[in-house]
CSV table of C-alpha atoms and ligand atoms in Angstrom, one decimal:
chain,number,residue,atom,x,y,z
B,1,UNK,CA,50.3,-158.4,-97.7
B,2,UNK,CA,48.5,-157.5,-94.4
B,3,UNK,CA,45.7,-155.2,-95.4
B,4,UNK,CA,45.8,-151.5,-94.4
B,5,UNK,CA,42.6,-152.2,-92.7
B,6,UNK,CA,39.6,-154.6,-92.7
B,7,UNK,CA,36.3,-153.0,-93.6
B,8,UNK,CA,32.8,-154.4,-93.1
B,9,UNK,CA,30.6,-152.6,-95.5
B,10,UNK,CA,26.8,-152.7,-94.5
B,11,UNK,CA,25.0,-152.2,-97.8
B,12,UNK,CA,26.4,-153.1,-101.2
B,13,UNK,CA,24.7,-150.8,-103.7
B,14,UNK,CA,26.3,-148.5,-106.2
B,15,UNK,CA,27.7,-146.1,-103.6
B,16,UNK,CA,29.1,-149.0,-101.8
B,17,UNK,CA,30.8,-150.3,-105.0
B,18,UNK,CA,32.6,-147.1,-105.6
B,19,UNK,CA,33.6,-147.0,-101.9
B,20,UNK,CA,35.0,-150.4,-102.2
B,21,UNK,CA,37.2,-149.4,-105.2
B,22,UNK,CA,38.4,-146.4,-103.3
B,23,UNK,CA,39.3,-148.5,-100.2
B,24,UNK,CA,40.9,-151.2,-102.2
B,25,UNK,CA,43.1,-148.6,-103.8
B,26,UNK,CA,44.3,-147.8,-100.4
B,27,UNK,CA,45.1,-151.4,-99.6
B,28,UNK,CA,42.0,-152.3,-97.6
B,29,UNK,CA,40.4,-155.8,-97.3
B,30,UNK,CA,36.5,-155.3,-97.7
B,31,UNK,CA,33.7,-157.6,-96.8
B,32,UNK,CA,30.6,-156.4,-98.6
B,33,UNK,CA,27.1,-157.3,-97.0
B,34,UNK,CA,23.7,-157.0,-98.4
B,35,UNK,CA,20.4,-159.0,-98.4
B,36,UNK,CA,20.9,-160.2,-101.9
B,37,UNK,CA,23.8,-162.0,-103.8
B,38,UNK,CA,25.9,-160.2,-106.5
B,39,UNK,CA,25.1,-156.8,-105.3
B,40,UNK,CA,27.1,-154.1,-106.9
B,41,UNK,CA,29.7,-153.7,-104.1
B,42,UNK,CA,30.0,-157.5,-103.8
B,43,UNK,CA,31.3,-157.5,-107.4
B,44,UNK,CA,34.6,-155.7,-106.5
B,45,UNK,CA,35.0,-156.6,-102.9
B,46,UNK,CA,37.3,-159.3,-101.3
B,47,UNK,CA,34.4,-161.2,-99.6
B,48,UNK,CA,30.6,-161.0,-99.4
B,49,UNK,CA,28.0,-161.9,-96.8
B,50,UNK,CA,24.2,-162.1,-97.7
B,51,UNK,CA,21.9,-161.5,-94.8
B,52,UNK,CA,19.4,-158.9,-93.6
B,53,UNK,CA,21.0,-156.1,-91.8
B,54,UNK,CA,17.8,-155.5,-89.9
B,55,UNK,CA,18.3,-158.9,-88.3
B,56,UNK,CA,20.4,-158.0,-85.2
B,57,UNK,CA,21.6,-161.6,-84.5
B,58,UNK,CA,22.8,-162.1,-88.0
B,59,UNK,CA,24.5,-158.6,-88.0
B,60,UNK,CA,26.2,-159.5,-84.6
B,61,UNK,CA,27.5,-162.8,-86.0
B,62,UNK,CA,29.0,-161.3,-89.0
B,63,UNK,CA,30.8,-158.6,-87.0
B,64,UNK,CA,32.1,-161.2,-84.6
B,65,UNK,CA,33.3,-163.5,-87.3
B,66,UNK,CA,35.2,-160.8,-89.3
B,67,UNK,CA,36.6,-158.7,-86.5
B,68,UNK,CA,36.7,-155.6,-88.8
B,69,UNK,CA,38.7,-152.5,-88.0
B,70,UNK,CA,35.9,-150.4,-89.4
B,71,UNK,CA,32.2,-151.0,-89.7
B,72,UNK,CA,30.9,-148.8,-92.5
B,73,UNK,CA,27.2,-148.4,-93.0
B,74,UNK,CA,26.2,-147.7,-96.7
B,75,UNK,CA,22.4,-147.8,-96.0
B,76,UNK,CA,20.0,-146.5,-93.3
B,77,UNK,CA,18.1,-149.8,-92.8
B,78,UNK,CA,20.4,-151.4,-90.2
B,79,UNK,CA,19.8,-152.7,-86.7
B,80,UNK,CA,21.7,-149.8,-85.2
B,81,UNK,CA,21.4,-150.9,-81.6
B,82,UNK,CA,23.8,-153.7,-82.6
B,83,UNK,CA,26.2,-151.2,-84.0
B,84,UNK,CA,26.1,-149.4,-80.6
B,85,UNK,CA,26.8,-152.6,-78.8
B,86,UNK,CA,29.8,-153.3,-80.9
B,87,UNK,CA,31.1,-149.8,-80.7
B,88,UNK,CA,30.9,-150.3,-76.8
B,89,UNK,CA,33.0,-153.4,-77.2
B,90,UNK,CA,35.8,-151.3,-78.8
B,91,UNK,CA,34.9,-151.7,-82.7
B,92,UNK,CA,34.9,-148.5,-84.8
B,93,UNK,CA,31.5,-147.6,-86.5
B,94,UNK,CA,31.8,-145.0,-89.2
B,95,UNK,CA,31.3,-142.3,-88.4
B,96,UNK,CA,29.7,-143.4,-85.1
B,97,UNK,CA,27.0,-145.6,-83.9
B,98,UNK,CA,25.2,-142.5,-82.6
B,99,UNK,CA,25.3,-140.9,-85.9
B,100,UNK,CA,23.8,-144.0,-87.6
B,101,UNK,CA,21.1,-144.1,-85.0
B,102,UNK,CA,20.2,-140.4,-85.1
B,103,UNK,CA,20.0,-140.1,-88.8
B,104,UNK,CA,17.9,-143.2,-89.5
B,105,UNK,CA,15.1,-141.5,-87.6
B,106,UNK,CA,14.0,-138.2,-89.1
B,107,UNK,CA,12.7,-136.9,-85.7
B,108,UNK,CA,16.0,-137.6,-83.9
B,109,UNK,CA,18.2,-135.7,-86.4
B,110,UNK,CA,15.5,-133.0,-86.6
B,111,UNK,CA,15.4,-132.5,-82.9
B,112,UNK,CA,19.3,-132.4,-82.8
B,113,UNK,CA,19.6,-129.9,-85.6
B,114,UNK,CA,16.6,-127.6,-84.7
B,115,UNK,CA,16.3,-127.9,-81.0
B,116,UNK,CA,19.8,-128.6,-79.7
B,117,UNK,CA,21.9,-126.7,-82.3
B,118,UNK,CA,19.4,-124.1,-83.3
B,119,UNK,CA,19.6,-124.6,-87.1
B,120,UNK,CA,17.0,-123.1,-89.3
B,121,UNK,CA,14.6,-125.7,-90.5
B,122,UNK,CA,11.1,-125.8,-91.9
B,123,UNK,CA,8.4,-125.6,-89.2
B,124,UNK,CA,7.5,-129.1,-88.1
B,125,UNK,CA,5.5,-131.4,-85.8
B,126,UNK,CA,5.3,-135.2,-85.2
B,127,UNK,CA,2.1,-137.3,-85.4
B,128,UNK,CA,1.4,-140.8,-84.3
B,129,UNK,CA,-2.2,-141.0,-85.6
B,130,UNK,CA,-4.4,-139.4,-88.3
B,131,UNK,CA,-5.9,-137.2,-85.6
B,132,UNK,CA,-2.6,-136.0,-84.4
B,133,UNK,CA,-1.7,-135.2,-88.0
B,134,UNK,CA,-4.8,-133.1,-88.3
B,135,UNK,CA,-3.6,-131.1,-85.2
B,136,UNK,CA,-0.2,-130.8,-86.6
B,137,UNK,CA,-1.6,-129.5,-90.0
B,138,UNK,CA,-3.8,-127.0,-88.2
B,139,UNK,CA,-0.7,-125.6,-86.6
B,140,UNK,CA,1.6,-125.5,-89.6
B,141,UNK,CA,-0.9,-124.9,-92.3
B,142,UNK,CA,-0.7,-126.1,-96.0
B,143,UNK,CA,1.1,-127.0,-98.2
B,144,UNK,CA,2.5,-129.6,-95.9
B,145,UNK,CA,5.0,-132.4,-96.5
B,146,UNK,CA,4.3,-135.6,-94.6
B,147,UNK,CA,7.0,-138.3,-94.1
B,148,UNK,CA,7.4,-141.4,-92.0
B,149,UNK,CA,10.1,-140.8,-89.4
B,150,UNK,CA,11.8,-144.0,-90.6
B,151,UNK,CA,12.0,-144.1,-94.4
B,152,UNK,CA,14.1,-143.1,-97.3
B,153,UNK,CA,14.0,-142.4,-101.0
B,154,UNK,CA,10.8,-140.7,-100.7
B,155,UNK,CA,8.9,-143.8,-99.5
B,156,UNK,CA,5.6,-142.9,-97.9
B,157,UNK,CA,6.3,-139.2,-98.4
B,158,UNK,CA,3.5,-136.9,-99.9
B,159,UNK,CA,2.8,-133.2,-100.1
B,160,UNK,CA,-0.7,-132.1,-98.8
B,161,UNK,CA,-2.1,-129.0,-100.4
B,162,UNK,CA,-5.7,-129.4,-99.4
B,163,UNK,CA,-6.6,-130.4,-95.8
B,164,UNK,CA,-9.1,-132.8,-97.4
B,165,UNK,CA,-6.2,-134.9,-98.5
B,166,UNK,CA,-4.7,-135.3,-95.0
B,167,UNK,CA,-6.1,-138.7,-94.1
B,168,UNK,CA,-4.9,-140.2,-97.5
B,169,UNK,CA,-1.5,-138.7,-96.6
B,170,UNK,CA,-1.6,-140.5,-93.3
B,171,UNK,CA,-2.5,-143.8,-94.8
B,172,UNK,CA,0.2,-143.4,-97.5
B,173,UNK,CA,2.9,-142.7,-94.8
B,174,UNK,CA,1.7,-145.6,-92.6
B,175,UNK,CA,2.0,-147.9,-95.6
B,176,UNK,CA,5.6,-146.7,-96.4
B,177,UNK,CA,7.0,-146.9,-92.8
B,178,UNK,CA,10.0,-149.0,-92.2
B,179,UNK,CA,10.7,-150.4,-88.8
B,180,UNK,CA,8.3,-150.4,-85.9
B,181,UNK,CA,7.7,-146.7,-85.3
B,182,UNK,CA,4.3,-145.4,-86.3
B,183,UNK,CA,5.2,-141.8,-86.4
B,184,UNK,CA,5.4,-139.2,-89.1
B,185,UNK,CA,7.0,-135.8,-89.4
B,186,UNK,CA,4.7,-133.0,-90.8
B,187,UNK,CA,6.9,-130.2,-92.4
B,188,UNK,CA,5.9,-126.9,-93.8
B,189,UNK,CA,6.5,-127.0,-97.4
B,190,UNK,CA,9.5,-124.9,-98.3
B,191,UNK,CA,9.1,-123.0,-101.7
B,192,UNK,CA,12.8,-123.1,-102.4
B,193,UNK,CA,14.7,-121.5,-105.2
B,194,UNK,CA,17.0,-124.6,-105.3
B,195,UNK,CA,18.2,-127.4,-103.1
B,196,UNK,CA,21.8,-128.6,-102.5
B,197,UNK,CA,23.9,-131.3,-101.0
B,198,UNK,CA,27.0,-130.0,-99.1
B,199,UNK,CA,29.5,-132.9,-98.9
B,200,UNK,CA,31.2,-132.3,-95.6
B,201,UNK,CA,34.2,-134.4,-94.5
B,202,UNK,CA,35.2,-134.7,-90.9
B,203,UNK,CA,38.8,-135.9,-91.1
B,204,UNK,CA,41.9,-136.2,-88.8
B,205,UNK,CA,43.0,-132.8,-90.1
B,206,UNK,CA,39.6,-131.0,-89.6
B,207,UNK,CA,36.3,-130.3,-91.4
B,208,UNK,CA,36.4,-130.0,-95.3
B,209,UNK,CA,33.7,-129.0,-97.8
B,210,UNK,CA,33.2,-130.0,-101.4
B,211,UNK,CA,31.7,-127.5,-103.7
B,212,UNK,CA,27.9,-127.4,-103.3
B,213,UNK,CA,25.9,-130.0,-105.5
B,214,UNK,CA,22.6,-128.9,-106.9
B,215,UNK,CA,20.1,-131.5,-107.7
B,216,UNK,CA,16.6,-132.3,-108.9
B,217,UNK,CA,14.3,-134.7,-107.2
B,218,UNK,CA,11.4,-136.7,-108.6
B,219,UNK,CA,9.2,-139.1,-106.7
B,220,UNK,CA,11.6,-138.7,-103.8
B,221,UNK,CA,14.6,-139.8,-105.8
B,222,UNK,CA,17.3,-137.8,-107.3
B,223,UNK,CA,17.3,-137.6,-111.2
B,224,UNK,CA,20.2,-135.3,-111.8
B,225,UNK,CA,22.9,-133.4,-109.9
B,226,UNK,CA,25.4,-130.8,-110.7
B,227,UNK,CA,28.5,-129.2,-109.2
B,228,UNK,CA,29.3,-126.5,-108.4
B,229,UNK,CA,25.6,-125.2,-107.7
B,230,UNK,CA,25.5,-121.3,-108.2
B,231,UNK,CA,25.1,-119.8,-104.8
B,232,UNK,CA,25.8,-116.5,-103.2
B,233,UNK,CA,28.8,-116.3,-100.9
B,234,UNK,CA,26.5,-115.5,-98.0
B,235,UNK,CA,24.4,-118.6,-98.7
B,236,UNK,CA,27.3,-120.9,-99.0
B,237,UNK,CA,28.9,-119.5,-95.8
B,238,UNK,CA,25.6,-120.1,-94.0
B,239,UNK,CA,25.4,-123.6,-95.3
B,240,UNK,CA,29.0,-124.5,-94.4
B,241,UNK,CA,28.6,-123.0,-90.8
B,242,UNK,CA,25.4,-125.2,-90.2
B,243,UNK,CA,26.9,-128.3,-91.8
B,244,UNK,CA,30.1,-127.9,-89.6
B,245,UNK,CA,27.9,-127.7,-86.5
B,246,UNK,CA,25.9,-130.6,-87.3
B,247,UNK,CA,28.8,-132.8,-88.2
B,248,UNK,CA,30.8,-131.8,-85.1
B,249,UNK,CA,27.8,-132.7,-83.0
B,250,UNK,CA,27.6,-136.1,-84.6
B,251,UNK,CA,31.4,-136.7,-84.3
B,252,UNK,CA,33.6,-139.4,-85.9
B,253,UNK,CA,35.4,-139.6,-89.1
B,254,UNK,CA,33.9,-139.7,-92.7
B,255,UNK,CA,31.9,-137.9,-95.3
B,256,UNK,CA,28.4,-136.5,-94.6
B,257,UNK,CA,25.8,-135.5,-97.3
B,258,UNK,CA,24.1,-132.4,-95.7
B,259,UNK,CA,21.0,-131.3,-97.5
B,260,UNK,CA,19.8,-127.7,-97.6
B,261,UNK,CA,16.9,-125.7,-99.2
B,262,UNK,CA,17.9,-122.3,-100.4
B,263,UNK,CA,15.6,-119.4,-101.0
B,264,UNK,CA,17.5,-116.0,-101.6
B,265,UNK,CA,20.1,-115.8,-99.0
B,266,UNK,CA,18.0,-117.9,-96.6
B,267,UNK,CA,19.4,-121.4,-96.0
B,268,UNK,CA,17.3,-124.1,-94.4
B,269,UNK,CA,18.7,-127.4,-93.1
B,270,UNK,CA,16.7,-130.4,-94.3
B,271,UNK,CA,18.5,-133.6,-93.4
B,272,UNK,CA,21.8,-135.4,-93.7
B,273,UNK,CA,23.3,-138.9,-94.3
B,274,UNK,CA,26.6,-139.9,-92.4
B,275,UNK,CA,28.0,-141.4,-95.7
B,276,UNK,CA,28.4,-140.8,-99.3
B,277,UNK,CA,25.2,-139.3,-100.8
B,278,UNK,CA,23.5,-140.4,-104.1
B,279,UNK,CA,23.7,-136.9,-105.6
B,280,UNK,CA,27.3,-136.9,-104.8
B,281,UNK,CA,27.9,-139.4,-107.7
B,282,UNK,CA,28.6,-136.3,-109.7
B,283,UNK,CA,32.1,-136.2,-107.8
B,284,UNK,CA,33.0,-139.4,-110.0
B,285,UNK,CA,33.8,-136.8,-112.6
B,286,UNK,CA,34.0,-133.5,-111.1
B,287,UNK,CA,36.7,-133.8,-108.4
B,288,UNK,CA,40.3,-135.3,-108.2
B,289,UNK,CA,39.1,-137.2,-105.0
B,290,UNK,CA,35.6,-138.5,-105.3
B,291,UNK,CA,33.2,-138.6,-102.3
B,292,UNK,CA,34.3,-142.2,-102.0
B,293,UNK,CA,38.0,-141.4,-101.9
B,294,UNK,CA,37.2,-138.8,-99.3
B,295,UNK,CA,35.2,-141.0,-97.2
B,296,UNK,CA,38.0,-143.8,-97.3
B,297,UNK,CA,40.7,-141.2,-96.5
B,298,UNK,CA,38.8,-139.8,-93.5
B,299,UNK,CA,37.9,-143.2,-92.2
B,300,UNK,CA,41.5,-144.3,-92.5
B,301,UNK,CA,42.8,-141.3,-90.6
B,302,UNK,CA,44.6,-140.0,-93.6
B,303,UNK,CA,44.9,-136.3,-94.4
B,304,UNK,CA,42.9,-134.4,-97.0
B,305,UNK,CA,45.4,-131.7,-98.3
B,306,UNK,CA,43.2,-130.2,-101.1
B,307,UNK,CA,40.0,-130.3,-102.9
B,308,UNK,CA,40.7,-130.2,-106.6
B,309,UNK,CA,37.5,-129.6,-108.6
B,310,UNK,CA,37.6,-129.9,-112.4
B,311,UNK,CA,34.9,-127.4,-113.2
B,312,UNK,CA,31.2,-127.7,-114.1
B,313,UNK,CA,30.1,-131.3,-114.1
B,314,UNK,CA,26.8,-133.1,-113.8
B,315,UNK,CA,25.2,-136.6,-113.2
B,316,UNK,CA,21.9,-138.1,-114.6
B,317,UNK,CA,20.4,-141.4,-113.5
B,318,UNK,CA,19.6,-144.3,-115.7
B,319,UNK,CA,16.4,-145.9,-114.5
B,320,UNK,CA,14.6,-149.3,-115.2
B,321,UNK,CA,10.8,-149.3,-115.7
B,322,UNK,CA,9.7,-152.8,-114.8
B,323,UNK,CA,10.5,-156.1,-113.0
B,324,UNK,CA,12.9,-158.2,-114.9
B,325,UNK,CA,15.8,-160.7,-114.4
B,326,UNK,CA,16.4,-161.1,-118.1
B,327,UNK,CA,17.7,-157.8,-119.5
B,328,UNK,CA,20.9,-156.2,-120.9
B,329,UNK,CA,22.2,-152.7,-121.3
B,330,UNK,CA,22.8,-151.0,-124.7
B,331,UNK,CA,23.7,-147.6,-126.1
B,332,UNK,CA,26.9,-147.1,-124.0
B,333,UNK,CA,28.8,-146.2,-127.3
B,334,UNK,CA,26.1,-143.6,-128.2
B,335,UNK,CA,26.3,-142.2,-124.6
B,336,UNK,CA,30.0,-141.8,-124.8
B,337,UNK,CA,29.7,-140.0,-128.1
B,338,UNK,CA,27.7,-137.2,-126.7
B,339,UNK,CA,29.6,-133.9,-127.2
B,340,UNK,CA,31.1,-132.4,-124.0
B,341,UNK,CA,34.4,-131.9,-122.4
B,342,UNK,CA,34.1,-135.4,-120.9
B,343,UNK,CA,31.3,-138.0,-120.8
B,344,UNK,CA,31.4,-141.3,-118.8
B,345,UNK,CA,28.9,-143.9,-117.5
B,346,UNK,CA,28.8,-146.3,-114.7
B,347,UNK,CA,26.6,-149.4,-115.0
B,348,UNK,CA,25.9,-150.8,-111.6
B,349,UNK,CA,25.4,-154.5,-112.7
B,350,UNK,CA,22.4,-155.1,-110.4
B,351,UNK,CA,21.0,-158.5,-111.1
B,352,UNK,CA,17.3,-157.6,-111.3
B,353,UNK,CA,15.4,-154.5,-112.5
B,354,UNK,CA,12.4,-152.9,-110.8
B,355,UNK,CA,10.2,-150.0,-111.9
B,356,UNK,CA,12.4,-146.8,-111.1
B,357,UNK,CA,15.3,-148.8,-109.9
B,358,UNK,CA,18.6,-146.9,-110.6
B,359,UNK,CA,20.7,-149.2,-112.9
B,360,UNK,CA,23.4,-146.6,-113.9
B,361,UNK,CA,24.4,-143.1,-114.0
B,362,UNK,CA,25.9,-140.8,-116.8
B,363,UNK,CA,28.4,-138.2,-115.9
B,364,UNK,CA,29.7,-135.2,-117.9
B,365,UNK,CA,31.9,-132.2,-117.7
B,366,UNK,CA,31.4,-129.0,-119.8
B,367,UNK,CA,32.1,-125.3,-119.9
B,368,UNK,CA,29.1,-124.5,-117.5
B,369,UNK,CA,26.7,-126.4,-115.3
B,370,UNK,CA,23.8,-125.9,-117.8
B,371,UNK,CA,25.8,-127.6,-120.6
B,372,UNK,CA,27.0,-130.3,-118.3
B,373,UNK,CA,23.4,-131.1,-117.1
B,374,UNK,CA,22.3,-131.2,-120.7
B,375,UNK,CA,25.1,-133.6,-121.8
B,376,UNK,CA,24.6,-135.9,-118.7
B,377,UNK,CA,20.8,-136.1,-119.5
B,378,UNK,CA,21.5,-136.6,-123.1
B,379,UNK,CA,24.0,-139.5,-122.3
B,380,UNK,CA,21.7,-141.0,-119.8
B,381,UNK,CA,18.9,-141.1,-122.4
B,382,UNK,CA,21.3,-143.1,-124.8
B,383,UNK,CA,21.6,-145.9,-122.4
B,384,UNK,CA,18.7,-148.3,-122.7
B,385,UNK,CA,17.7,-151.3,-120.7
B,386,UNK,CA,16.8,-153.9,-123.2
B,387,UNK,CA,14.4,-156.4,-121.6
B,388,UNK,CA,14.4,-160.0,-122.6
B,389,UNK,CA,11.6,-162.5,-123.3
B,390,UNK,CA,11.3,-163.9,-119.8
B,391,UNK,CA,10.2,-160.7,-118.3
T,401,ADP,N1,9.6,-129.4,-96.2
T,401,ADP,C1,9.8,-129.6,-97.7
T,401,ADP,N2,9.5,-128.7,-98.5
T,401,ADP,C2,9.7,-128.7,-99.8
T,401,ADP,N3,10.3,-129.9,-100.4
T,401,ADP,C3,10.6,-130.9,-99.6
T,401,ADP,C4,10.4,-130.9,-98.2
T,401,ADP,N4,10.9,-132.0,-97.7
T,401,ADP,C5,11.4,-132.7,-98.6
T,401,ADP,N5,11.2,-132.0,-99.8
T,401,ADP,C6,11.6,-132.7,-101.2
T,401,ADP,O1,11.6,-134.1,-101.0
T,401,ADP,C7,12.9,-134.5,-101.3
T,401,ADP,C8,13.1,-135.8,-100.4
T,401,ADP,O2,12.9,-135.5,-99.1
T,401,ADP,P1,14.1,-135.8,-97.9
T,401,ADP,O3,13.5,-135.2,-96.7
T,401,ADP,O4,15.3,-135.4,-98.3
T,401,ADP,O5,13.7,-137.4,-97.9
T,401,ADP,P2,14.7,-138.6,-98.2
T,401,ADP,O6,15.2,-139.1,-97.0
T,401,ADP,O7,13.7,-139.6,-98.8
T,401,ADP,O8,15.8,-138.2,-99.2
T,401,ADP,C9,13.8,-133.3,-100.9
T,401,ADP,O9,15.1,-133.4,-101.5
T,401,ADP,C10,13.0,-132.2,-101.5
T,401,ADP,O10,13.1,-132.2,-102.9
T,402,MG,MG1,17.0,-136.5,-98.8
C-alpha cells in the first residue's frame, strides 16, 4: 500500500510514540528520529534514524534522504534554521518552521504574545549578564522567576525571593542554557490559584479546544494532570480567546499546548508548545480522540467533527530515581487493580533510567477530578522501577 503520508518525526520520546501510533492508524509511514537508539517512538515506527537534531548537516541529510510529506517536531532542541530552509524548498513543517523557531526561544514567543498580540502576561525583562539581571529585578521586584530563554523542563529555572540570591540564579541559569544564547527572562512571580494547559487544535475546519487540563509541577516538570480543570466560564472564555489569537498568529495545522496561570477570573498567558503537551497525556484516557489523534488529524488535513470527553480523568507520572541500564518494571497488576471507573498505565520502554526521568504514566477516570487524581497517583505509586545488580 502507498502510505497516506510519509512523516519524519523529530524526537522519539513518549509523546512521539503515541503520535506514531495515531499516525499509523491513519495509514502513515513514520520515520522516528532521536539521538539514541530504541527510543520510545522508534519501537513502533516504520524506520528509525539516530543523530543529533541540533546538528544541522545531519538533519538536512535525513530530510533530503526521506523526502517526507510532513516534518513533525516532537521536541524543542532542533536546528530550526534547517527546518526553515526545507520549508522554503517546499517541505511542510508542522505546524510551521516559524512556530518551531519562535517557541524554542522564550523571548521570541513572549514578545509575540505580549507585544504583538497584547496578551496578558507576567511582567518581564530580559538580561544578558548578572548585572542586567539586577537591573531587571529592580524594575520587577521579588519574587521573580529566572529562566534561560533557551531551555525546557525547568532546566536552569529558579525563583528568587531575596535579591541576595540573584547572582546565584544567574549562575544557575547560565549553567542550564541550551544553545549559544546567553540570555535569561526574568518574570514576575505569579501567585496563581491554579495553572492549566489548553490544548488548541488548528485544523482544516477551524480552531478547536479540548477541555482545560489542570496540572501540578515540581522541579519544573509535571507530576500530575487532570481534565477538566474547574474554571469559571469567564476564565475559560478568556483563555480560549488568547489561545486562538496566538495559534492563528503562528499559523499551520496541528495541536498546540497553550499554558495559562489563573487567579480568580484573571487569565495570564505563560507559554506554548506547537505540539502535543506532556500534561495532555491525560487525554489518553479522557477523550475519544487523544491529543495525538487530534495532532495527526490536523496535520493530515482531516476534519475534527467533535470532541468527546469521557468525564473527569487524571494522569500521574512514574519516575526513575537513579542512573541505570539494568532495570525492570513491576507492580503493573497492582496499579491496574486500583479502584476507579477506569485505570491504565503506559510504560515508555526507555532503555536507561536517570534521576527524575519519566518512565511511564498512570491514567484514571472517576466520578470527579479529585477521585481521578487520587486513583492515578495511587496507581503510579504501585508501579516500581526495580534496579538490577549492575547499576
Ligand atoms: N512567572 C511565574 N510565576 C509563577 N510560576 C511560574 C512562573 N513561570 C513558571 N512558573 C512555574 O514553573 C513551571 C515551568 O515554567 P515554564 O515557563 O512553563 O517552563 P518550561 O518550558 O520548562 O515548561 C510552570 O508550569 C509554573 O508552574
Ligand atoms: Mg511549561
